[in-house]
PDB file of C-alpha atoms in Angstrom:
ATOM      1  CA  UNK A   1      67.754 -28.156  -0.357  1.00 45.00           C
ATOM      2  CA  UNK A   2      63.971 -28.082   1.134  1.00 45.00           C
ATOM      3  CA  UNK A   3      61.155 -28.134  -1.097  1.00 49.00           C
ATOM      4  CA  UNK A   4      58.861 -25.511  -0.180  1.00 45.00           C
ATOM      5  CA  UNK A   5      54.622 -25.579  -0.613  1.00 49.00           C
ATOM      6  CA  UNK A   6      53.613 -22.027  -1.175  1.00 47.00           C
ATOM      7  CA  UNK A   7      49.514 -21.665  -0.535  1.00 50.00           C
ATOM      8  CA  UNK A   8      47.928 -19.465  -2.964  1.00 53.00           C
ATOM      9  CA  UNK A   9      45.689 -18.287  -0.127  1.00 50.00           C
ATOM     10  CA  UNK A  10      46.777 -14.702   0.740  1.00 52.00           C
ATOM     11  CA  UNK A  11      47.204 -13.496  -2.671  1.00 50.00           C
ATOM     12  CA  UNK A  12      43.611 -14.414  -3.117  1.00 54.00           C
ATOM     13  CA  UNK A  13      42.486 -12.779   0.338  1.00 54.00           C
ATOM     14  CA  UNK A  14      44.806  -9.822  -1.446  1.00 61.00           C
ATOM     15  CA  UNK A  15      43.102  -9.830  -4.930  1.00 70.00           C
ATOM     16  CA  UNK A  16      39.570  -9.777  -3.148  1.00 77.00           C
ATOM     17  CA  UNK A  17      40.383  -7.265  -0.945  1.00 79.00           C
ATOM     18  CA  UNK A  18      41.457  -4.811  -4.142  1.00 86.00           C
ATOM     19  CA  UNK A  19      38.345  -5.951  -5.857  1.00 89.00           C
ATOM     20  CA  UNK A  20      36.154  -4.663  -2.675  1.00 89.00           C
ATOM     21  CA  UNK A  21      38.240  -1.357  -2.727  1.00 91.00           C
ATOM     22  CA  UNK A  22      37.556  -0.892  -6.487  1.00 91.00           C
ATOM     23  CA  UNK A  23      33.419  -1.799  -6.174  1.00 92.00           C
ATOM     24  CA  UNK A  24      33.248   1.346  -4.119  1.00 93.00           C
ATOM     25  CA  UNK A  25      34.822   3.651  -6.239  1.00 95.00           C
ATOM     26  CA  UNK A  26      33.781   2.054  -9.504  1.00 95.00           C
ATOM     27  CA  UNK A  27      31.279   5.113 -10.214  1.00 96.00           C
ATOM     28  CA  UNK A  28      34.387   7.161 -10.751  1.00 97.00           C
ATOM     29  CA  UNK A  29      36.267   4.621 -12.697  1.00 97.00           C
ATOM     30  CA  UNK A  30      33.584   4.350 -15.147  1.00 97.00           C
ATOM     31  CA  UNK A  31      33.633   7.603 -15.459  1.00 98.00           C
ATOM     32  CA  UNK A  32      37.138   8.065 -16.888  1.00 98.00           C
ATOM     33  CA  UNK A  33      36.987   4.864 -18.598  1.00 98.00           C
ATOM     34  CA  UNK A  34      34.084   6.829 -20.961  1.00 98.00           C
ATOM     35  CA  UNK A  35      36.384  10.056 -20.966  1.00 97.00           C
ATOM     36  CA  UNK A  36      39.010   8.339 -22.252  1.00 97.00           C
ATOM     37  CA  UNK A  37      41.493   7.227 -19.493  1.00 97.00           C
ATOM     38  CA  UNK A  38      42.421   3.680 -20.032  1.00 96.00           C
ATOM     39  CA  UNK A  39      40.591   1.489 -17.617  1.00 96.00           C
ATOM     40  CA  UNK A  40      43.970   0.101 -15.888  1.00 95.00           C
ATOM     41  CA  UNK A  41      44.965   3.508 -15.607  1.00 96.00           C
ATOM     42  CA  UNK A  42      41.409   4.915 -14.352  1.00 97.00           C
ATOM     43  CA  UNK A  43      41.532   1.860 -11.515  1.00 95.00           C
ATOM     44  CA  UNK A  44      45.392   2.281 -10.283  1.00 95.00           C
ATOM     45  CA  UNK A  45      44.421   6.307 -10.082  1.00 96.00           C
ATOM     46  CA  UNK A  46      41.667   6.730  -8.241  1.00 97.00           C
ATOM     47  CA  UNK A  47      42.446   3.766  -5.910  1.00 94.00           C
ATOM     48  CA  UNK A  48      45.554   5.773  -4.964  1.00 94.00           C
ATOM     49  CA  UNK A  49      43.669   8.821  -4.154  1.00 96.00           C
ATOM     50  CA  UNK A  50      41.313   7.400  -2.648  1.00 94.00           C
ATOM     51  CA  UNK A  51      43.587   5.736   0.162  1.00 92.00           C
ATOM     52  CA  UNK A  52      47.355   6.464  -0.293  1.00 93.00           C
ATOM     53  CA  UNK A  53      47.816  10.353  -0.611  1.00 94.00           C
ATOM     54  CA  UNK A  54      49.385  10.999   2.760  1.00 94.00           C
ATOM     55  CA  UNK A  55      51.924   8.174   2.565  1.00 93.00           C
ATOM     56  CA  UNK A  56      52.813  10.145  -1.110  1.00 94.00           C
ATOM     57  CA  UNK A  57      52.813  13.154   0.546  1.00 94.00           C
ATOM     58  CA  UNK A  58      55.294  11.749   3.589  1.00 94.00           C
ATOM     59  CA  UNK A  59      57.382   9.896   0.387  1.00 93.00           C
ATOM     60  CA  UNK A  60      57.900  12.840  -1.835  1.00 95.00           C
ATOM     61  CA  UNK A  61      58.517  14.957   1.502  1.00 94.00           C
ATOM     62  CA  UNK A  62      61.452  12.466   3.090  1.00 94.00           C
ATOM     63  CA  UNK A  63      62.480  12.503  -0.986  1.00 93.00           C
ATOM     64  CA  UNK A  64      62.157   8.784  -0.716  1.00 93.00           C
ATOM     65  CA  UNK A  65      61.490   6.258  -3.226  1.00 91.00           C
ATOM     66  CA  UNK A  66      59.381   3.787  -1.789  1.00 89.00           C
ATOM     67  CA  UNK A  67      56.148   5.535  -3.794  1.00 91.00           C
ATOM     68  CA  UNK A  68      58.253   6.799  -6.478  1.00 92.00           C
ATOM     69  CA  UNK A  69      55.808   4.254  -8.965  1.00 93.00           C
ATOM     70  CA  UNK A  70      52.992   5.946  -7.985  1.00 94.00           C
ATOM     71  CA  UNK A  71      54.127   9.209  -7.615  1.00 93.00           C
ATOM     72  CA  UNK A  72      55.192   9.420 -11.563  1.00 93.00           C
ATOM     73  CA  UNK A  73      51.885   7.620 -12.394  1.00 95.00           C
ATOM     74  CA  UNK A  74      49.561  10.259 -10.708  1.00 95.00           C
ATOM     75  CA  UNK A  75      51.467  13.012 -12.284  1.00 94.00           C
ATOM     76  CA  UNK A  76      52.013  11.545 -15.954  1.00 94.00           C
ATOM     77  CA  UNK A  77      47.775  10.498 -15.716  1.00 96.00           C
ATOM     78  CA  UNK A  78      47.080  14.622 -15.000  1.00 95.00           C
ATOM     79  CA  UNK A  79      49.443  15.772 -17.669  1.00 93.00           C
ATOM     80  CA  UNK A  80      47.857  13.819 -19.985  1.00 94.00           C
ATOM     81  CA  UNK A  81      44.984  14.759 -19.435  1.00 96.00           C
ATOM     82  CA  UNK A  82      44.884  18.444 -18.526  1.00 95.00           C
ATOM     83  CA  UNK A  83      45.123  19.576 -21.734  1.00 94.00           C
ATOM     84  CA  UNK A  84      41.915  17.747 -23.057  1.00 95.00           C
ATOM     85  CA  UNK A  85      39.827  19.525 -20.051  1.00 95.00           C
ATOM     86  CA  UNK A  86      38.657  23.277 -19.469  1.00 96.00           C
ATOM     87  CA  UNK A  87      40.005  25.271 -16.831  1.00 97.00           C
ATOM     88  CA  UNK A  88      38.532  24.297 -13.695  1.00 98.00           C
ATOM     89  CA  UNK A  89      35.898  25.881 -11.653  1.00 98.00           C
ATOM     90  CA  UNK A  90      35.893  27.108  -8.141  1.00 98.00           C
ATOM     91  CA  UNK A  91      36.627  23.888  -6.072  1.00 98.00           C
ATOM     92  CA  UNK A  92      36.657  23.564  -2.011  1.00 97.00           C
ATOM     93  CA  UNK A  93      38.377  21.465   0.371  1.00 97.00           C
ATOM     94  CA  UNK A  94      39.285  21.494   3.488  1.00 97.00           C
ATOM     95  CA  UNK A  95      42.309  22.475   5.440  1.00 96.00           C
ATOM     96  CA  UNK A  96      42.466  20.456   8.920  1.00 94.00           C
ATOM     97  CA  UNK A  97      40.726  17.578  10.138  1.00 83.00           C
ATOM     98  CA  UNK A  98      40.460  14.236   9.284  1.00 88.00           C
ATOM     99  CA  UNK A  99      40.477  14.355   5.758  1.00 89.00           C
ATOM    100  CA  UNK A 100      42.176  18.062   5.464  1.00 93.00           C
ATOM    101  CA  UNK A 101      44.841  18.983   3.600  1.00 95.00           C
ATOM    102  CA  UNK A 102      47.531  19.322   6.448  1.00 95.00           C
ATOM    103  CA  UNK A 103      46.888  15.558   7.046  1.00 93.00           C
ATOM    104  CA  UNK A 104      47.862  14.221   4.358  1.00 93.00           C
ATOM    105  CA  UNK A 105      50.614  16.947   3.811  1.00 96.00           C
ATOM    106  CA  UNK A 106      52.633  18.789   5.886  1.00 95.00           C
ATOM    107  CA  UNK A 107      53.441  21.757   2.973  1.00 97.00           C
ATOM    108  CA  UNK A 108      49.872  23.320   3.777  1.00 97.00           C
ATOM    109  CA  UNK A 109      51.016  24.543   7.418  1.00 96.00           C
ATOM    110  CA  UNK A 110      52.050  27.139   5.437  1.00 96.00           C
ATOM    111  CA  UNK A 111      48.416  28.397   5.617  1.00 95.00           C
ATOM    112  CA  UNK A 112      48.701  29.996   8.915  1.00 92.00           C
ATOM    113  CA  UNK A 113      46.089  32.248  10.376  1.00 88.00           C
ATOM    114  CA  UNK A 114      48.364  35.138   9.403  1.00 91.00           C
ATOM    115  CA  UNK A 115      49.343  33.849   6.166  1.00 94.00           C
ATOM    116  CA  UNK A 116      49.778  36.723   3.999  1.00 95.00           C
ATOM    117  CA  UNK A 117      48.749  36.821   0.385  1.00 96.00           C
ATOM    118  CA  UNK A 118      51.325  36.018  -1.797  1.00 97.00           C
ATOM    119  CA  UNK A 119      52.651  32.976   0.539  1.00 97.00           C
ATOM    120  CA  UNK A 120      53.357  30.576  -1.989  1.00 97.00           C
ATOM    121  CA  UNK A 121      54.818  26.262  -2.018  1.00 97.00           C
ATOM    122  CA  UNK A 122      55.066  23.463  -3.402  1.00 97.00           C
ATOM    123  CA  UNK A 123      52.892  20.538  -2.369  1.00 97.00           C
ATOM    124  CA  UNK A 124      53.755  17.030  -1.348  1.00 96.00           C
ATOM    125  CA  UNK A 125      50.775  14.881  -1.439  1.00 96.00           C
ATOM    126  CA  UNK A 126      48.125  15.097  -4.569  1.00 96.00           C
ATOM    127  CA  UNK A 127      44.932  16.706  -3.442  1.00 95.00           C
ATOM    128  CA  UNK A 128      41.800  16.485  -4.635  1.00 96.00           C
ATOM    129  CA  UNK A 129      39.041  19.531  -4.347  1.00 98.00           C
ATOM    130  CA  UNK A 130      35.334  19.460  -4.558  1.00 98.00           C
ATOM    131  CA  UNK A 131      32.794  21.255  -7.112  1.00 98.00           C
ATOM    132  CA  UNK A 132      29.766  19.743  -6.014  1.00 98.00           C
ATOM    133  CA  UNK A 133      27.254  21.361  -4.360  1.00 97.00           C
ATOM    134  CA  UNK A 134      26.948  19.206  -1.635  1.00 97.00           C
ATOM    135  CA  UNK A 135      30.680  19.496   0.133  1.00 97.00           C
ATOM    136  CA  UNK A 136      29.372  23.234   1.297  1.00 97.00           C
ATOM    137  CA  UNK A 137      26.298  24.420   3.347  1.00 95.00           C
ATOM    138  CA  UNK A 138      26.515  26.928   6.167  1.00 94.00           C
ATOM    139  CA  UNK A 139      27.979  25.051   8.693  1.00 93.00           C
ATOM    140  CA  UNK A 140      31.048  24.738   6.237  1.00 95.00           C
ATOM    141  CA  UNK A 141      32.893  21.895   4.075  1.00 96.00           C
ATOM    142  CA  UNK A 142      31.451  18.660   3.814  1.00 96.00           C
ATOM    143  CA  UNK A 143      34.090  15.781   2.678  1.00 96.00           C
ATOM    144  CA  UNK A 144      33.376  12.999   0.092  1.00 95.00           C
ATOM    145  CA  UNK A 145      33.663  10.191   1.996  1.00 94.00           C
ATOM    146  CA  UNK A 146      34.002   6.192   0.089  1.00 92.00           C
ATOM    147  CA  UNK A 147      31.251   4.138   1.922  1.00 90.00           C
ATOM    148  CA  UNK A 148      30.513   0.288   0.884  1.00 87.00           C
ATOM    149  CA  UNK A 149      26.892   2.259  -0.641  1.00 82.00           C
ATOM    150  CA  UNK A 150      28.664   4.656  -2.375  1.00 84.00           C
ATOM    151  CA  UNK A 151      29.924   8.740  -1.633  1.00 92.00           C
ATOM    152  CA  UNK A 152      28.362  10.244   1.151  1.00 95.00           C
ATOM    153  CA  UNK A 153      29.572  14.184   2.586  1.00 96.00           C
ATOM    154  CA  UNK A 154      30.174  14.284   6.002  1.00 95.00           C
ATOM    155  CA  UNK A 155      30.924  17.716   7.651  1.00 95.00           C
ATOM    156  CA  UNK A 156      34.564  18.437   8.920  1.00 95.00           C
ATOM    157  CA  UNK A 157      35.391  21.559  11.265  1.00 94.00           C
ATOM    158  CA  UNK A 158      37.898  23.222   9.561  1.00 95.00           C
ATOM    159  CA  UNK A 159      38.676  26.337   7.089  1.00 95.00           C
ATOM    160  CA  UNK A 160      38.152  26.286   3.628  1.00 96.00           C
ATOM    161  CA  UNK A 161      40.600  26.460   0.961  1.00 97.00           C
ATOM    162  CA  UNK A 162      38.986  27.652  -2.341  1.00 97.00           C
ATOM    163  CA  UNK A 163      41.066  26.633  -5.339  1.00 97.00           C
ATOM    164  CA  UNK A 164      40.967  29.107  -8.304  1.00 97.00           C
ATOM    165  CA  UNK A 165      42.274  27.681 -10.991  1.00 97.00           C
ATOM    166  CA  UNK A 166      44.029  30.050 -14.337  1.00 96.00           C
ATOM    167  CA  UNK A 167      44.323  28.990 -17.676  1.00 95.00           C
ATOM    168  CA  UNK A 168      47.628  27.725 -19.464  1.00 93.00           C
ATOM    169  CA  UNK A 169      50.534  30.530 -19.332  1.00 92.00           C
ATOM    170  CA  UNK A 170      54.313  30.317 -20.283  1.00 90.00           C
ATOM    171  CA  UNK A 171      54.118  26.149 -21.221  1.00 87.00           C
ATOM    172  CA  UNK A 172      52.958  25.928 -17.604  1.00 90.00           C
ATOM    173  CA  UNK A 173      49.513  24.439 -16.941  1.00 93.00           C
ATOM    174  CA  UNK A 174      47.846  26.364 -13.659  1.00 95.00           C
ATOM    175  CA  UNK A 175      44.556  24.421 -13.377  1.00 97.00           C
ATOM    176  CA  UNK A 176      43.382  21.676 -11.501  1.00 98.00           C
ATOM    177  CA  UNK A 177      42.525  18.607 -13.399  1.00 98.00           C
ATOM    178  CA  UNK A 178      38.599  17.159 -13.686  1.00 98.00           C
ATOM    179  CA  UNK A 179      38.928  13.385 -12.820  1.00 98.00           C
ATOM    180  CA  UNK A 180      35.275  12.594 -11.929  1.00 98.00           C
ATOM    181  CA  UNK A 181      32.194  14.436 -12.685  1.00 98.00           C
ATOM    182  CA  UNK A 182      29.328  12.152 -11.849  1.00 97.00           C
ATOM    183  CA  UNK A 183      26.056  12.766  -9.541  1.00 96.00           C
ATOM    184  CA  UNK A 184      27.823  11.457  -6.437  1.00 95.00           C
ATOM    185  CA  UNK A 185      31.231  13.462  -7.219  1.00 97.00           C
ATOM    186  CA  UNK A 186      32.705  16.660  -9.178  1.00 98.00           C
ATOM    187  CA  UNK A 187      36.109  16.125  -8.631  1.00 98.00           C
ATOM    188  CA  UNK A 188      39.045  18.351  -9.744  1.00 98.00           C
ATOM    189  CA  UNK A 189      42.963  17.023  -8.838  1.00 98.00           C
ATOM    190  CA  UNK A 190      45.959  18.929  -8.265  1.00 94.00           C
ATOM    191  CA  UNK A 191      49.342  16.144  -8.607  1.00 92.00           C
ATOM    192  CA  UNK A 192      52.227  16.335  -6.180  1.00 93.00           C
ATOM    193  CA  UNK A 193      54.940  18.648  -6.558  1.00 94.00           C
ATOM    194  CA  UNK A 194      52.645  21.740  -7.807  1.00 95.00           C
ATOM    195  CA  UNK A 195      53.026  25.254  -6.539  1.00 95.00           C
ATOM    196  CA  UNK A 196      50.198  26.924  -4.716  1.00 96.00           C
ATOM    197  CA  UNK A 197      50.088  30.878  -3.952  1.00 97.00           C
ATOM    198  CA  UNK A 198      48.049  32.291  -1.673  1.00 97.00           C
ATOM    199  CA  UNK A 199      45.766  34.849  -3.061  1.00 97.00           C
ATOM    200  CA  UNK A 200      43.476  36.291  -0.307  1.00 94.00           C
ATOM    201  CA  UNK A 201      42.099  35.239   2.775  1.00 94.00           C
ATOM    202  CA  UNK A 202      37.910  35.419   3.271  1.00 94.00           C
ATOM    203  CA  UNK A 203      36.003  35.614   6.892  1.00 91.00           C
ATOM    204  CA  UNK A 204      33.171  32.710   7.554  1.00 91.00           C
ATOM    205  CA  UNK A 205      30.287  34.496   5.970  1.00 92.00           C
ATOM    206  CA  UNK A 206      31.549  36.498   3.734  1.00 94.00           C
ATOM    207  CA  UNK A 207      31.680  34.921   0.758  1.00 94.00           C
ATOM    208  CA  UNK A 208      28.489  32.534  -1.211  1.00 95.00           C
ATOM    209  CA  UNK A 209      28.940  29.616  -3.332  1.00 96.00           C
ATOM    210  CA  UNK A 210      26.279  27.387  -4.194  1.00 95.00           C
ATOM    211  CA  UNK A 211      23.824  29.659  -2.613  1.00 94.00           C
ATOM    212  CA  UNK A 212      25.238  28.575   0.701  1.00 94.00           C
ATOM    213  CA  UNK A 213      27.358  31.063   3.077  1.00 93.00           C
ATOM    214  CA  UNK A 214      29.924  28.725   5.087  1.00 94.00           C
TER     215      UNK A 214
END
């Protein structure tokens, strides 16, 4: 048989590159870390969201297992934790562009123009919606964006969705799930596999939030 030299080098490059992804979101990590999550836990969550929700979302659609790992660990992190947090406020993001909803998940073309209330389905890819001030104005929905300096909100052309969130019913919990709230971020998470309904549908300018009227 051949010996073989393996060269250490590219999990190194690999390790590095992790470490990079984690400095930027390491605001949020801390965050859990002091609300309780365990800090392996806090790290391996929000670096998923962060970068890997549509390739859930296309996993859990194509019922594969390739991200079955992750999947479990998104949704076991959120039931642990939603019943230690309230029920969560108002939280926006947004439907199409770069960053939408439909992106990373094909389930929210079910929010059609003519959607009527009372469309309801189950998601694919975890989502995460925004309570901070800053991801509305009235232009519209601003997205929290991971820069090497930190969050920044960068407008996106698209509709709204608003999530209104219930508190606990029949052993089922119906609210999203706080998972950062610090000055950059106040972040509320909805794991795969949830059901959504459809409650109303609002024309651009009719509604206020954060004294803004997208």
């Amino acid at each position: 048989q051949h010996g073989r030299v393996v060269h250490p080098t590219h999990w190194l490059i690999y390790a590095q590159v992790i470490e990079a992804e984690l400095a930027k979101i390491r605001e949020s990590i801390d965050w859990k870390v002091e609300s309780g999550w365990p800090r392996t836990l806090a790290e391996d969550y929000t670096l998923i969201m962060t970068h890997f929700k549509a390739a859930l979302g296309d996993s859990v659609s194509e019922a594969s297992r390739d991200f079955a790992a992750a999947v479990h660990l998104l949704r076991d992190a959120l039931t642990l934790r939603a019943p230690l947090e309230a029920v969560a406020p108002d939280a926006y993001t947004d439907l199409d562009g770069t960053y939408g909803m439909k992106t990373n998940d094909g389930a929210w073309a079910a929010l059609t123009p003519d959607a009527a209330p009372g469309v309801s389905f189950v998601t694919h890819a975890p989502l995460e919606a925004s309570a901070h001030p800053r991801c509305l104005s009235d232009a519209g929905f601003s997205a929290a964006v991971v820069l090497n300096t930190g969050i920044d909100y960068a407008p996106m052309d698209s509709d709204i969705v608003r999530f209104r969130s219930r508190g606990r019913a029949g052993g089922k919990h119906r609210s999203l799930v706080r998972t950062a709230a610090t000055p950059s971020e106040r972040q509320y998470d909805l794991p795969p596999l949830s059901r959504v309904t459809l409650e109303r549908i609002d024309e651009a300018g009719s509604w206020t939030e954060f004294g803004r009227m997208p």
